[in-house]
Amino acid sequence: MDEFKKYVFENRDKLDVESPGAQVWQNISSNKIGVAGKTVSMFSKWAAAASILVAATVVIYFSIQKQPAAKPVAKVTVEPQKQSIPEVTGRTDSLSHLSSSQSSEQVIVLESKESNSREINNTVQKRYAKRISPAKKPQSAVDALQENYATIINHQLKKLNATPIYAEDADYFHMFKKQWYDLENDEKEIRKDVQLYGLTDNVVEHLINIYQEKLSLLKQLQAEINKMNNRVKQNPTGEQQSPSYMKL
Amino acid sequence: MDQEYHIPAAVVRKASQGDETAREMLYQQYAQKMYSICVRMTGNRTDAEDLLQEAFILAFSKIHQLKETGLFEPWLRKIVVNECIRFTKRSFGKQHFSEELPDIAEEVTTGWMDGIEFEQIHKEIRNLPDGCREIFNLYVVEDYSHGEIARELNISESTSKSQYHRARQLLKERLLKQFVQHG
């Protein structure tokens, strides 16, 4: 053991000078733990929520597929537009991009001719297909999964990027940013694999893991920012600081 | 702490049976020490509080597994350090530790540390850069070997050693600078 290490190690108790806030014990005691207690981690809760969402998406998709054709009143033609599967990126306008594309690019032509049930069936399917997926082929459950994750993640991102940060600048959270960009890169790599090798169980599992980690990261980051802002509110310095903003 | 008092084994036993008062006693006794570990490992108080909370929740949920009630403190410390290691691995990628630095000669004397307050040392440890801070804490304060650190953090032993030397060098520079400036 080198002398430096020995000196510090032998006096390590003297290094214990920090005290936690009162809130910590309150949080611990409010977490009801039994005698042989089990606690559920935040990640598990998010994973469970994500699984429920996926299951709901699949159920909705299949129920839409089974809907009977509507009684023909007029012919409705939807001109299909090419649109890529929404990418879960750090752009804050990605959510608005989704909604605006649905309204602005869709072209509906109403004709007052009679039509048979098969034609109406096709157009009804196209309208729903347009809203769910831009691809000409019927949307798969995995595409629905990606899109729904993208919607939630983009929503969280938008909220996060709009949250003012007091007391620290956005660079304070550089490690969160780094982790975010690492996940984005991982997602891009997996998308490349999908293009090369198609969708496999392994790829789907990786995708789900990445989306879950992204959601968890955003949640953690939001909680950190809220915590810091609350502290500033509780302990104002007297100086009015202009807030900074995350830009993920 | 200015005053030490003995936590009877009975308190640990009661805590394992779900007694809230006993758990609070244990928390009050060890929170400062464990929190200081978390602050030194994470470098910031917000993450440290979260880790402390998670560690105590985990400890109380597993306290019934503790056979030797007299070993509560080292057992708790192990849980806290493991949580800090998990946090480190979650937060930092492997490339964070990959920097290999030239060997630095072993410290022969520690005379330069005389007169420096331990509170100052703790503060400078907390302010070490990410990567070398964690390794410094594990090696020096928690007495992990470089081999153990390498296994825990999925890095090489030589990386662990070089990061430790870097941390030690930085600490020395900063502490001496503080000492010269403020006396």
Short mmCIF file of C-alpha atoms in Angstrom, two decimals:
data_model
loop_
_atom_site.label_atom_id
_atom_site.label_comp_id
_atom_site.label_asym_id
_atom_site.label_seq_id
_atom_site.Cartn_x
_atom_site.Cartn_y
_atom_site.Cartn_z
CA MET A 1 0.00 0.00 0.00
CA ASP A 2 1.55 3.33 -0.97
CA GLU A 3 1.97 5.89 1.75
CA PHE A 4 -0.63 8.23 0.33
CA LYS A 5 -3.26 5.53 0.16
CA LYS A 6 -2.38 4.33 3.64
CA TYR A 7 -2.69 7.81 5.09
CA VAL A 8 -6.08 8.48 3.52
CA PHE A 9 -7.44 5.00 4.25
CA GLU A 10 -6.49 5.14 7.92
CA ASN A 11 -8.22 8.50 8.26
CA ARG A 12 -11.15 7.81 5.99
CA ASP A 13 -13.69 8.35 8.76
CA LYS A 14 -12.58 11.97 8.88
CA LEU A 15 -13.72 12.35 5.29
CA ASP A 16 -17.36 11.73 6.24
CA VAL A 17 -18.45 15.34 6.48
CA GLU A 18 -21.59 15.41 4.32
CA SER A 19 -25.14 15.17 5.59
CA PRO A 20 -28.14 14.31 3.44
CA GLY A 21 -31.30 16.39 3.29
CA ALA A 22 -34.29 15.57 5.51
CA GLN A 23 -36.26 14.53 2.45
CA VAL A 24 -34.15 11.39 2.00
CA TRP A 25 -35.38 9.71 5.18
CA GLN A 26 -38.94 10.74 4.39
CA ASN A 27 -38.64 9.05 0.99
CA ILE A 28 -37.11 5.93 2.53
CA SER A 29 -39.73 5.64 5.26
CA SER A 30 -42.57 6.28 2.84
CA ASN A 31 -41.32 3.39 0.70
CA LYS A 32 -43.25 0.62 2.42
CA ILE A 33 -40.91 -2.32 2.86
CA GLY A 34 -42.13 -5.51 4.46
CA VAL A 35 -40.21 -7.84 6.68
CA ALA A 36 -38.81 -9.63 3.66
CA GLY A 37 -39.56 -6.60 1.56
CA LYS A 38 -39.57 -6.30 -2.19
CA THR A 39 -39.20 -2.98 -3.94
CA VAL A 40 -39.81 -2.31 -7.57
CA SER A 41 -37.17 -0.24 -9.31
CA MET A 42 -38.11 2.68 -11.52
CA PHE A 43 -36.78 0.86 -14.55
CA SER A 44 -39.05 -2.11 -13.88
CA LYS A 45 -42.04 0.22 -13.58
CA TRP A 46 -41.17 1.87 -16.88
CA ALA A 47 -40.59 -1.51 -18.50
CA ALA A 48 -44.00 -2.67 -17.27
CA ALA A 49 -45.65 0.51 -18.57
CA ALA A 50 -43.94 0.10 -21.93
CA SER A 51 -45.05 -3.53 -22.15
CA ILE A 52 -48.66 -2.57 -21.44
CA LEU A 53 -48.45 0.11 -24.11
CA VAL A 54 -47.12 -2.35 -26.66
CA ALA A 55 -49.83 -4.85 -25.82
CA ALA A 56 -52.50 -2.15 -26.14
CA THR A 57 -51.06 -1.09 -29.49
CA VAL A 58 -51.16 -4.63 -30.82
CA VAL A 59 -54.76 -5.09 -29.63
CA ILE A 60 -55.84 -1.81 -31.22
CA TYR A 61 -54.08 -2.70 -34.47
CA PHE A 62 -55.74 -6.06 -34.76
CA SER A 63 -59.15 -4.71 -33.80
CA ILE A 64 -58.83 -2.05 -36.51
CA GLN A 65 -58.01 -4.75 -39.02
CA LYS A 66 -61.20 -6.61 -38.17
CA GLN A 67 -63.54 -3.62 -38.51
CA PRO A 68 -66.28 -4.15 -41.10
CA ALA A 69 -66.51 -1.85 -44.15
CA ALA A 70 -68.70 1.23 -43.78
CA LYS A 71 -71.95 1.58 -45.72
CA PRO A 72 -71.04 3.29 -48.95
CA VAL A 73 -72.18 6.89 -49.23
CA ALA A 74 -69.57 8.42 -51.46
CA LYS A 75 -66.27 7.41 -52.89
CA VAL A 76 -63.35 8.65 -50.82
CA THR A 77 -59.95 8.43 -52.41
CA VAL A 78 -56.83 9.03 -50.40
CA GLU A 79 -53.73 9.79 -52.40
CA PRO A 80 -50.92 7.92 -50.73
CA GLN A 81 -47.84 9.94 -49.80
CA LYS A 82 -44.46 8.45 -49.09
CA GLN A 83 -43.41 9.04 -45.51
CA SER A 84 -40.63 7.48 -43.48
CA ILE A 85 -41.15 5.78 -40.14
CA PRO A 86 -40.73 8.56 -37.54
CA GLU A 87 -37.23 8.54 -36.12
CA VAL A 88 -36.86 9.15 -32.40
CA THR A 89 -34.39 11.96 -32.47
CA GLY A 90 -33.56 14.95 -30.39
CA ARG A 91 -35.41 17.32 -32.67
CA THR A 92 -38.12 19.10 -30.76
CA ASP A 93 -40.23 19.52 -33.83
CA SER A 94 -40.52 15.79 -34.46
CA LEU A 95 -43.84 15.53 -32.69
CA SER A 96 -45.30 18.50 -34.55
CA HIS A 97 -43.86 17.05 -37.74
CA LEU A 98 -45.91 13.91 -37.20
CA SER A 99 -49.15 15.77 -36.62
CA SER A 100 -48.69 18.31 -39.41
CA SER A 101 -47.82 15.64 -41.93
CA GLN A 102 -51.02 13.85 -41.13
CA SER A 103 -53.13 16.91 -41.86
CA SER A 104 -51.28 18.73 -44.60
CA GLU A 105 -50.20 15.92 -46.87
CA GLN A 106 -53.36 13.95 -46.87
CA VAL A 107 -55.50 14.60 -49.93
CA ILE A 108 -59.08 13.47 -49.91
CA VAL A 109 -61.16 13.57 -53.01
CA LEU A 110 -64.86 13.16 -52.58
CA GLU A 111 -66.82 11.81 -55.49
CA SER A 112 -70.53 11.29 -55.53
CA LYS A 113 -70.44 8.06 -57.51
CA GLU A 114 -71.65 4.75 -56.16
CA SER A 115 -68.94 2.31 -55.16
CA ASN A 116 -68.82 -1.31 -54.29
CA SER A 117 -67.97 -2.56 -50.80
CA ARG A 118 -64.54 -3.79 -51.87
CA GLU A 119 -63.47 -0.33 -53.08
CA ILE A 120 -64.69 1.31 -49.87
CA ASN A 121 -62.91 -1.35 -47.88
CA ASN A 122 -59.65 -0.49 -49.62
CA THR A 123 -60.01 3.23 -49.14
CA VAL A 124 -60.97 2.88 -45.49
CA GLN A 125 -57.91 0.71 -45.01
CA LYS A 126 -55.75 3.26 -46.81
CA ARG A 127 -57.01 6.08 -44.61
CA TYR A 128 -56.18 4.15 -41.47
CA ALA A 129 -52.92 2.96 -42.98
CA LYS A 130 -52.01 6.57 -43.77
CA ARG A 131 -52.54 7.58 -40.17
CA ILE A 132 -50.67 4.64 -38.72
CA SER A 133 -47.97 4.08 -41.29
CA PRO A 134 -47.03 5.69 -44.53
CA ALA A 135 -45.82 2.45 -46.09
CA LYS A 136 -47.78 0.90 -48.91
CA LYS A 137 -47.69 -2.47 -47.15
CA PRO A 138 -49.94 -3.00 -44.12
CA GLN A 139 -48.16 -1.85 -40.97
CA SER A 140 -46.60 -4.58 -38.88
CA ALA A 141 -46.92 -4.79 -35.10
CA VAL A 142 -43.25 -3.83 -34.78
CA ASP A 143 -43.75 -0.68 -36.85
CA ALA A 144 -46.67 0.18 -34.60
CA LEU A 145 -44.40 -0.42 -31.62
CA GLN A 146 -41.73 1.92 -32.98
CA GLU A 147 -44.21 4.61 -33.78
CA ASN A 148 -45.86 4.51 -30.37
CA TYR A 149 -42.53 4.59 -28.57
CA ALA A 150 -41.51 7.49 -30.79
CA THR A 151 -44.66 9.37 -29.86
CA ILE A 152 -44.06 8.97 -26.12
CA ILE A 153 -40.34 9.70 -26.30
CA ASN A 154 -40.84 12.77 -28.46
CA HIS A 155 -43.50 14.00 -26.08
CA GLN A 156 -41.11 13.62 -23.15
CA LEU A 157 -38.34 15.31 -25.11
CA LYS A 158 -40.51 18.25 -25.98
CA LYS A 159 -41.46 18.65 -22.33
CA LEU A 160 -37.84 18.39 -21.22
CA ASN A 161 -36.53 20.87 -23.75
CA ALA A 162 -39.17 23.36 -22.67
CA THR A 163 -38.30 23.07 -18.96
CA PRO A 164 -36.22 26.02 -17.72
CA ILE A 165 -33.12 25.12 -15.71
CA TYR A 166 -32.10 27.42 -12.87
CA ALA A 167 -28.84 27.47 -10.89
CA GLU A 168 -26.91 25.48 -13.48
CA ASP A 169 -26.51 25.63 -17.23
CA ALA A 170 -27.50 22.83 -19.55
CA ASP A 171 -23.87 21.60 -19.76
CA TYR A 172 -24.14 20.49 -16.14
CA PHE A 173 -26.14 17.55 -17.44
CA HIS A 174 -23.54 16.64 -20.04
CA MET A 175 -23.41 13.01 -18.92
CA PHE A 176 -27.13 12.60 -19.56
CA LYS A 177 -26.63 14.14 -22.99
CA LYS A 178 -23.77 11.79 -23.71
CA GLN A 179 -25.84 8.80 -22.70
CA TRP A 180 -28.69 10.05 -24.88
CA TYR A 181 -26.48 10.41 -27.93
CA ASP A 182 -24.99 6.95 -27.31
CA LEU A 183 -28.51 5.51 -27.34
CA GLU A 184 -29.31 7.40 -30.54
CA ASN A 185 -26.23 5.95 -32.18
CA ASP A 186 -27.19 2.46 -31.01
CA GLU A 187 -30.64 2.94 -32.48
CA LYS A 188 -29.19 4.06 -35.82
CA GLU A 189 -26.96 0.98 -35.90
CA ILE A 190 -29.93 -1.28 -35.28
CA ARG A 191 -31.93 0.43 -38.01
CA LYS A 192 -29.06 -0.27 -40.39
CA ASP A 193 -29.21 -3.92 -39.34
CA VAL A 194 -32.93 -3.97 -40.03
CA GLN A 195 -32.31 -2.69 -43.55
CA LEU A 196 -29.64 -5.28 -44.14
CA TYR A 197 -31.05 -8.31 -42.40
CA GLY A 198 -34.71 -7.56 -41.85
CA LEU A 199 -36.55 -7.74 -38.56
CA THR A 200 -35.48 -10.50 -36.21
CA ASP A 201 -36.43 -11.26 -32.61
CA ASN A 202 -33.00 -10.15 -31.49
CA VAL A 203 -33.32 -6.82 -33.23
CA VAL A 204 -36.79 -6.24 -31.84
CA GLU A 205 -35.52 -6.96 -28.34
CA HIS A 206 -32.64 -4.53 -28.78
CA LEU A 207 -34.98 -1.86 -30.06
CA ILE A 208 -37.31 -2.29 -27.11
CA ASN A 209 -34.36 -2.08 -24.70
CA ILE A 210 -33.12 1.12 -26.31
CA TYR A 211 -36.52 2.77 -26.20
CA GLN A 212 -36.98 1.76 -22.58
CA GLU A 213 -33.56 3.14 -21.69
CA LYS A 214 -34.35 6.37 -23.49
CA LEU A 215 -37.59 6.77 -21.59
CA SER A 216 -35.87 6.00 -18.32
CA LEU A 217 -33.10 8.49 -19.07
CA LEU A 218 -35.54 11.25 -19.94
CA LYS A 219 -37.48 10.57 -16.79
CA GLN A 220 -34.32 10.70 -14.66
CA LEU A 221 -33.18 13.90 -16.30
CA GLN A 222 -36.55 15.57 -15.86
CA ALA A 223 -36.56 14.54 -12.18
CA GLU A 224 -33.05 15.97 -11.70
CA ILE A 225 -33.99 19.28 -13.26
CA ASN A 226 -37.19 19.51 -11.22
CA LYS A 227 -35.25 18.74 -8.06
CA MET A 228 -32.70 21.45 -8.74
CA ASN A 229 -35.35 23.99 -9.61
CA ASN A 230 -37.24 23.20 -6.40
CA ARG A 231 -34.07 23.76 -4.41
CA VAL A 232 -33.55 27.12 -6.04
CA LYS A 233 -37.11 28.06 -5.18
CA GLN A 234 -36.65 26.99 -1.59
CA ASN A 235 -33.28 28.69 -1.22
CA PRO A 236 -33.40 31.78 -3.40
CA THR A 237 -30.08 33.61 -3.73
CA GLY A 238 -31.72 36.96 -4.31
CA GLU A 239 -30.28 37.25 -7.79
CA GLN A 240 -32.62 36.74 -10.68
CA GLN A 241 -30.93 34.17 -12.90
CA SER A 242 -31.94 33.73 -16.49
CA PRO A 243 -32.73 30.05 -17.02
CA SER A 244 -31.02 27.80 -19.52
CA TYR A 245 -32.62 25.00 -21.51
CA MET A 246 -31.67 21.51 -22.50
CA LYS A 247 -31.34 20.89 -26.18
CA LEU A 248 -31.48 17.18 -26.78
CA MET B 1 -19.40 12.17 14.51
CA ASP B 2 -18.35 13.72 17.81
CA GLN B 3 -20.00 11.08 19.86
CA GLU B 4 -20.10 7.43 19.00
CA TYR B 5 -22.70 5.18 20.43
CA HIS B 6 -23.10 1.53 20.05
CA ILE B 7 -25.93 0.27 17.97
CA PRO B 8 -27.01 -2.85 19.78
CA ALA B 9 -27.59 -5.95 17.74
CA ALA B 10 -31.16 -5.79 19.04
CA VAL B 11 -31.79 -2.65 16.99
CA VAL B 12 -30.67 -4.41 13.83
CA ARG B 13 -32.86 -7.38 14.70
CA LYS B 14 -35.84 -5.14 15.33
CA ALA B 15 -35.20 -3.35 12.06
CA SER B 16 -35.17 -6.68 10.25
CA GLN B 17 -38.60 -7.35 11.74
CA GLY B 18 -39.93 -4.14 10.23
CA ASP B 19 -39.71 -1.85 13.27
CA GLU B 20 -39.78 1.65 11.84
CA THR B 21 -38.15 3.28 14.88
CA ALA B 22 -35.25 0.84 14.75
CA ARG B 23 -34.79 1.53 11.05
CA GLU B 24 -34.75 5.23 11.67
CA MET B 25 -32.11 4.77 14.35
CA LEU B 26 -29.95 2.86 11.91
CA TYR B 27 -30.46 5.52 9.29
CA GLN B 28 -29.55 8.35 11.69
CA GLN B 29 -26.44 6.48 12.77
CA TYR B 30 -25.06 5.68 9.33
CA ALA B 31 -26.57 8.19 6.91
CA GLN B 32 -23.76 10.71 7.16
CA LYS B 33 -21.04 8.18 6.53
CA MET B 34 -22.86 6.47 3.65
CA TYR B 35 -23.91 9.76 2.14
CA SER B 36 -20.31 10.97 2.16
CA ILE B 37 -19.33 7.85 0.23
CA CYS B 38 -22.02 8.57 -2.34
CA VAL B 39 -20.98 12.21 -2.69
CA ARG B 40 -17.35 11.27 -3.19
CA MET B 41 -18.27 8.64 -5.78
CA THR B 42 -20.80 10.65 -7.77
CA GLY B 43 -19.32 14.10 -7.39
CA ASN B 44 -22.68 15.75 -6.77
CA ARG B 45 -25.20 15.84 -3.95
CA THR B 46 -28.32 15.24 -5.99
CA ASP B 47 -27.19 11.88 -7.35
CA ALA B 48 -25.71 11.04 -3.98
CA GLU B 49 -29.06 11.52 -2.24
CA ASP B 50 -30.78 9.31 -4.78
CA LEU B 51 -28.19 6.61 -4.34
CA LEU B 52 -28.33 6.85 -0.57
CA GLN B 53 -32.08 6.46 -0.70
CA GLU B 54 -31.90 3.45 -3.01
CA ALA B 55 -29.17 1.85 -0.93
CA PHE B 56 -31.10 2.15 2.33
CA ILE B 57 -34.29 0.90 0.75
CA LEU B 58 -32.38 -2.06 -0.62
CA ALA B 59 -30.65 -2.66 2.71
CA PHE B 60 -33.91 -2.62 4.67
CA SER B 61 -35.50 -4.99 2.19
CA LYS B 62 -32.61 -7.44 2.58
CA ILE B 63 -31.78 -6.90 6.25
CA HIS B 64 -33.43 -10.18 7.16
CA GLN B 65 -30.61 -11.92 5.23
CA LEU B 66 -27.95 -10.44 7.52
CA LYS B 67 -26.82 -13.23 9.83
CA GLU B 68 -24.29 -11.33 11.92
CA THR B 69 -26.12 -8.29 13.23
CA GLY B 70 -22.83 -6.87 14.49
CA LEU B 71 -21.62 -6.58 10.91
CA PHE B 72 -24.39 -4.25 9.85
CA GLU B 73 -22.09 -1.31 9.05
CA PRO B 74 -19.69 -3.10 6.67
CA TRP B 75 -22.63 -4.87 5.09
CA LEU B 76 -24.44 -1.58 4.53
CA ARG B 77 -21.27 0.01 3.23
CA LYS B 78 -20.93 -2.77 0.68
CA ILE B 79 -24.48 -2.16 -0.54
CA VAL B 80 -23.84 1.57 -0.84
CA VAL B 81 -20.60 1.09 -2.74
CA ASN B 82 -22.24 -1.43 -5.07
CA GLU B 83 -25.02 1.04 -5.81
CA CYS B 84 -22.40 3.68 -6.56
CA ILE B 85 -20.60 1.31 -8.89
CA ARG B 86 -23.85 0.52 -10.69
CA PHE B 87 -24.50 4.23 -11.03
CA THR B 88 -21.02 4.75 -12.44
CA LYS B 89 -21.48 2.00 -15.00
CA ARG B 90 -24.90 3.35 -15.99
CA SER B 91 -23.70 6.91 -16.27
CA PHE B 92 -20.35 6.52 -17.93
CA GLY B 93 -19.40 4.47 -20.92
CA LYS B 94 -16.39 2.25 -21.02
CA GLN B 95 -14.50 4.83 -23.08
CA HIS B 96 -14.60 7.11 -20.09
CA PHE B 97 -11.98 5.01 -18.39
CA SER B 98 -9.98 3.95 -21.41
CA GLU B 99 -7.32 6.61 -21.16
CA GLU B 100 -3.96 5.07 -20.45
CA LEU B 101 -1.46 7.42 -18.89
CA PRO B 102 2.26 7.11 -18.35
CA ASP B 103 3.33 5.62 -15.04
CA ILE B 104 3.94 8.04 -12.22
CA ALA B 105 6.38 7.28 -9.45
CA GLU B 106 4.93 6.02 -6.19
CA GLU B 107 4.44 8.60 -3.47
CA VAL B 108 7.32 8.30 -1.02
CA THR B 109 6.14 10.67 1.70
CA THR B 110 2.86 12.23 2.66
CA GLY B 111 4.38 15.16 4.47
CA TRP B 112 2.79 17.53 2.00
CA MET B 113 -0.64 16.57 3.42
CA ASP B 114 0.21 17.82 6.91
CA GLY B 115 -1.97 20.71 7.90
CA ILE B 116 -4.56 20.06 5.24
CA GLU B 117 -8.07 19.62 6.64
CA PHE B 118 -9.82 16.38 5.79
CA GLU B 119 -12.88 18.36 4.85
CA GLN B 120 -10.76 19.97 2.15
CA ILE B 121 -9.49 16.58 1.02
CA HIS B 122 -13.08 15.31 0.81
CA LYS B 123 -14.08 18.36 -1.22
CA GLU B 124 -11.20 17.92 -3.67
CA ILE B 125 -11.93 14.21 -4.03
CA ARG B 126 -15.50 15.13 -4.88
CA ASN B 127 -14.25 17.58 -7.50
CA LEU B 128 -11.98 15.11 -9.27
CA PRO B 129 -12.89 14.47 -12.91
CA ASP B 130 -15.35 11.70 -13.73
CA GLY B 131 -13.60 8.41 -14.21
CA CYS B 132 -10.57 8.89 -12.01
CA ARG B 133 -12.74 10.02 -9.09
CA GLU B 134 -14.57 6.71 -8.87
CA ILE B 135 -11.40 4.70 -9.18
CA PHE B 136 -9.68 6.80 -6.55
CA ASN B 137 -12.52 6.24 -4.10
CA LEU B 138 -12.68 2.53 -4.71
CA TYR B 139 -8.94 2.04 -4.45
CA VAL B 140 -8.02 4.41 -1.63
CA VAL B 141 -11.13 4.81 0.50
CA GLU B 142 -12.88 1.49 -0.03
CA ASP B 143 -9.65 -0.50 -0.31
CA TYR B 144 -10.50 -2.32 -3.53
CA SER B 145 -7.57 -3.75 -5.43
CA HIS B 146 -6.96 -2.66 -8.99
CA GLY B 147 -7.98 -6.13 -10.09
CA GLU B 148 -11.31 -5.85 -8.31
CA ILE B 149 -11.89 -2.37 -9.71
CA ALA B 150 -11.11 -3.63 -13.20
CA ARG B 151 -13.65 -6.43 -12.85
CA GLU B 152 -16.35 -4.19 -11.40
CA LEU B 153 -16.01 -1.44 -13.98
CA ASN B 154 -15.12 -3.65 -16.96
CA ILE B 155 -11.80 -1.95 -17.53
CA SER B 156 -8.20 -3.12 -17.52
CA GLU B 157 -6.03 -3.13 -14.44
CA SER B 158 -3.56 -0.80 -16.07
CA THR B 159 -6.36 1.68 -16.74
CA SER B 160 -7.37 1.51 -13.09
CA LYS B 161 -3.79 2.16 -12.02
CA SER B 162 -3.22 5.03 -14.38
CA GLN B 163 -6.52 6.68 -13.43
CA TYR B 164 -5.61 6.37 -9.77
CA HIS B 165 -2.22 7.99 -10.37
CA ARG B 166 -3.89 10.76 -12.30
CA ALA B 167 -6.32 11.34 -9.43
CA ARG B 168 -3.56 11.37 -6.87
CA GLN B 169 -1.51 13.85 -8.89
CA LEU B 170 -4.50 16.14 -9.36
CA LEU B 171 -5.38 15.97 -5.67
CA LYS B 172 -1.87 16.86 -4.67
CA GLU B 173 -1.73 19.82 -7.04
CA ARG B 174 -5.11 21.17 -5.98
CA LEU B 175 -4.65 20.66 -2.26
CA LEU B 176 -1.25 22.31 -2.27
CA LYS B 177 -2.61 25.18 -4.31
CA GLN B 178 -5.44 25.64 -1.79
CA PHE B 179 -3.00 25.42 1.08
CA VAL B 180 -0.75 28.07 -0.41
CA GLN B 181 -3.66 30.39 -1.21
CA HIS B 182 -5.55 30.09 2.06
CA GLY B 183 -2.94 28.86 4.51
#
